[in-house]
Amino acid sequence: MLPSAVQAHRDSYGKRLHQSGSPTSINSNENNYYGEMKRLPLMLDGYLKFQSLRKASYALLVGGGNFKSWDPEFIPQSTYSNAKKSSQMVTSLLYDMVNEFFVPFTNFPPEDKKILFEQFSVLFDNAEKSYNTFKAYGHIENNDKVILADGGYVKLDEIYKYYINSLDVNADPQQLVK
């Protein structure tokens, strides 16, 4: 892959502002490849560290490791309390990752950091949940389960069960769903 072909600046319609070399002019020298992409390896290292810390934190918060198996039979049902704790923990770890490994982020003013992180974290979280749901249930036709932040699932037609036995919910689960 030619990184400059992928990362070329584009106008508002998605067209490249300048032409890159032909697709067959790929240089297989790995040093040149990483020479052009100076920040991507650092970001990858940050994401791998984030995954490791998240896995260890899940074991402490929720009581057991999540994402051990993508077999739908072994995925637990999610609860509001677990998902809330997991979301708070993931948000904190994600902020640390972005602050440490996404180089220009640390130089922004605090107000800009807040706005950028809010937008990034929502997209990141939704992308991960969507990917995890596809990985676990993508092969099942008419699937109505979604993987949430705690690694458990919730059935879309039984969302009230998500709130049952939750320490943080003081109302009737059926009323919360409405």
Short mmCIF file of C-alpha atoms in Angstrom, two decimals:
data_model
loop_
_atom_site.label_atom_id
_atom_site.label_comp_id
_atom_site.label_asym_id
_atom_site.label_seq_id
_atom_site.Cartn_x
_atom_site.Cartn_y
_atom_site.Cartn_z
CA MET A 1 0.00 0.00 0.00
CA LEU A 2 1.21 3.46 -0.80
CA PRO A 3 0.54 5.58 2.32
CA SER A 4 0.62 8.87 0.42
CA ALA A 5 -2.22 7.61 -1.79
CA VAL A 6 -4.39 6.95 1.25
CA GLN A 7 -3.41 10.00 3.27
CA ALA A 8 -3.47 12.57 0.47
CA HIS A 9 -5.39 15.75 1.23
CA ARG A 10 -8.85 15.86 -0.31
CA ASP A 11 -11.27 18.61 -1.20
CA SER A 12 -14.84 18.80 0.13
CA TYR A 13 -16.02 16.25 -2.45
CA GLY A 14 -13.39 13.67 -1.51
CA LYS A 15 -11.18 14.20 -4.56
CA ARG A 16 -7.44 14.25 -4.06
CA LEU A 17 -5.94 17.68 -4.37
CA HIS A 18 -2.85 16.28 -6.09
CA GLN A 19 -2.14 13.09 -7.93
CA SER A 20 0.05 10.50 -6.29
CA GLY A 21 2.23 7.96 -8.06
CA SER A 22 0.69 5.09 -9.92
CA PRO A 23 -0.67 2.19 -7.83
CA THR A 24 2.09 -0.04 -9.17
CA SER A 25 4.85 2.24 -7.93
CA ILE A 26 4.74 0.76 -4.43
CA ASN A 27 8.05 0.63 -2.65
CA SER A 28 8.23 -2.51 -0.54
CA ASN A 29 10.96 -1.11 1.68
CA GLU A 30 9.45 -1.09 5.17
CA ASN A 31 11.71 1.70 6.39
CA ASN A 32 10.26 4.05 3.77
CA TYR A 33 6.76 2.93 4.70
CA TYR A 34 7.19 3.82 8.35
CA GLY A 35 9.22 6.86 7.41
CA GLU A 36 6.10 8.37 5.83
CA MET A 37 3.83 7.31 8.68
CA LYS A 38 5.62 8.59 11.75
CA ARG A 39 2.65 8.79 14.09
CA LEU A 40 0.72 5.66 13.17
CA PRO A 41 3.10 3.19 14.91
CA LEU A 42 2.94 5.35 18.06
CA MET A 43 -0.86 5.38 17.90
CA LEU A 44 -0.90 1.60 17.44
CA ASP A 45 1.33 1.17 20.50
CA GLY A 46 -1.09 3.34 22.46
CA TYR A 47 -4.08 1.30 21.34
CA LEU A 48 -2.37 -1.98 22.27
CA LYS A 49 -1.56 -0.56 25.72
CA PHE A 50 -5.17 0.62 26.02
CA GLN A 51 -6.46 -2.88 25.18
CA SER A 52 -4.19 -4.46 27.77
CA LEU A 53 -5.21 -2.03 30.52
CA ARG A 54 -8.88 -2.37 29.61
CA LYS A 55 -8.72 -6.15 29.81
CA ALA A 56 -7.08 -6.02 33.26
CA SER A 57 -9.56 -3.39 34.45
CA TYR A 58 -12.57 -5.42 33.31
CA ALA A 59 -11.34 -8.33 35.40
CA LEU A 60 -11.27 -6.07 38.48
CA LEU A 61 -14.48 -4.11 37.87
CA VAL A 62 -16.85 -6.68 36.45
CA GLY A 63 -15.31 -9.76 38.01
CA GLY A 64 -13.83 -11.83 35.24
CA GLY A 65 -12.33 -11.31 31.86
CA ASN A 66 -14.58 -10.29 29.03
CA PHE A 67 -13.99 -11.01 25.37
CA LYS A 68 -12.38 -14.39 26.08
CA SER A 69 -14.62 -16.05 23.55
CA TRP A 70 -16.74 -14.67 20.75
CA ASP A 71 -19.00 -17.71 20.94
CA PRO A 72 -22.50 -16.26 21.50
CA GLU A 73 -23.25 -18.97 24.08
CA PHE A 74 -20.52 -17.68 26.41
CA ILE A 75 -21.24 -13.96 26.22
CA PRO A 76 -22.99 -12.84 29.43
CA GLN A 77 -26.04 -10.62 29.55
CA SER A 78 -25.14 -6.99 30.19
CA THR A 79 -26.41 -4.98 33.14
CA TYR A 80 -26.67 -1.24 33.50
CA SER A 81 -24.37 -1.17 36.54
CA ASN A 82 -21.59 -3.12 34.83
CA ALA A 83 -21.90 -1.15 31.59
CA LYS A 84 -21.80 2.15 33.49
CA LYS A 85 -18.66 1.17 35.44
CA SER A 86 -17.03 -0.14 32.27
CA SER A 87 -17.88 2.99 30.29
CA GLN A 88 -16.37 5.24 32.95
CA MET A 89 -13.23 3.13 33.10
CA VAL A 90 -12.87 2.93 29.30
CA THR A 91 -13.36 6.69 28.96
CA SER A 92 -10.57 7.33 31.46
CA LEU A 93 -8.21 4.86 29.76
CA LEU A 94 -9.12 6.24 26.34
CA TYR A 95 -8.35 9.80 27.45
CA ASP A 96 -4.97 8.69 28.76
CA MET A 97 -4.25 6.90 25.47
CA VAL A 98 -5.18 9.90 23.32
CA ASN A 99 -3.29 12.31 25.57
CA GLU A 100 -0.12 10.21 25.58
CA PHE A 101 0.01 8.65 22.12
CA PHE A 102 -1.86 11.01 19.79
CA VAL A 103 0.91 13.59 19.61
CA PRO A 104 -0.83 16.86 18.65
CA PHE A 105 -3.64 16.33 21.20
CA THR A 106 -1.45 17.30 24.16
CA ASN A 107 -0.74 20.72 22.64
CA PHE A 108 -4.37 21.80 22.33
CA PRO A 109 -6.01 24.20 24.80
CA PRO A 110 -8.15 22.44 27.46
CA GLU A 111 -11.46 23.61 25.94
CA ASP A 112 -10.48 22.24 22.51
CA LYS A 113 -9.30 18.99 24.11
CA LYS A 114 -12.69 18.56 25.76
CA ILE A 115 -14.63 19.09 22.53
CA LEU A 116 -12.34 16.88 20.45
CA PHE A 117 -12.28 14.09 23.00
CA GLU A 118 -16.07 14.06 23.37
CA GLN A 119 -16.45 13.62 19.62
CA PHE A 120 -13.65 11.07 19.36
CA SER A 121 -14.79 8.97 22.32
CA VAL A 122 -18.35 8.62 21.00
CA LEU A 123 -17.11 7.49 17.58
CA PHE A 124 -14.49 5.18 19.09
CA ASP A 125 -16.96 3.61 21.52
CA ASN A 126 -19.63 3.06 18.86
CA ALA A 127 -17.10 1.62 16.42
CA GLU A 128 -15.84 -0.86 19.02
CA LYS A 129 -19.35 -1.91 20.07
CA SER A 130 -20.36 -2.34 16.43
CA TYR A 131 -17.25 -4.36 15.64
CA ASN A 132 -17.69 -6.56 18.73
CA THR A 133 -21.36 -7.12 17.91
CA PHE A 134 -20.47 -8.11 14.36
CA LYS A 135 -17.68 -10.39 15.53
CA ALA A 136 -19.97 -12.20 17.97
CA TYR A 137 -23.30 -12.16 16.14
CA GLY A 138 -22.55 -11.20 12.54
CA HIS A 139 -23.03 -14.75 11.30
CA ILE A 140 -26.49 -15.06 12.89
CA GLU A 141 -29.36 -14.06 10.65
CA ASN A 142 -31.93 -11.65 12.16
CA ASN A 143 -29.73 -11.06 15.20
CA ASP A 144 -31.26 -8.69 17.77
CA LYS A 145 -28.38 -8.63 20.27
CA VAL A 146 -25.89 -5.81 20.74
CA ILE A 147 -22.60 -5.95 22.67
CA LEU A 148 -22.28 -3.13 25.22
CA ALA A 149 -19.38 -1.53 27.07
CA ASP A 150 -19.10 -4.27 29.69
CA GLY A 151 -18.69 -6.97 27.03
CA GLY A 152 -22.14 -8.37 27.69
CA TYR A 153 -25.10 -8.34 25.34
CA VAL A 154 -28.56 -6.87 25.43
CA LYS A 155 -31.45 -8.07 23.27
CA LEU A 156 -33.17 -5.16 21.59
CA ASP A 157 -36.64 -6.54 22.28
CA GLU A 158 -35.77 -7.22 25.96
CA ILE A 159 -34.00 -4.01 26.92
CA TYR A 160 -35.79 -3.92 30.28
CA LYS A 161 -33.63 -6.89 31.39
CA TYR A 162 -30.62 -4.58 31.07
CA TYR A 163 -31.90 -2.60 34.08
CA ILE A 164 -32.98 -5.56 36.25
CA ASN A 165 -30.73 -6.28 39.26
CA SER A 166 -28.83 -3.04 38.76
CA LEU A 167 -27.70 -1.15 41.84
CA ASP A 168 -27.91 2.19 40.03
CA VAL A 169 -31.54 1.89 38.96
CA ASN A 170 -34.29 2.97 41.35
CA ALA A 171 -37.24 2.79 38.95
CA ASP A 172 -39.24 0.04 37.30
CA PRO A 173 -37.19 -1.38 34.38
CA GLN A 174 -40.29 -1.52 32.17
CA GLN A 175 -40.86 2.22 32.71
CA LEU A 176 -37.23 3.06 31.95
CA VAL A 177 -37.43 1.36 28.57
CA LYS A 178 -40.40 3.46 27.53
#
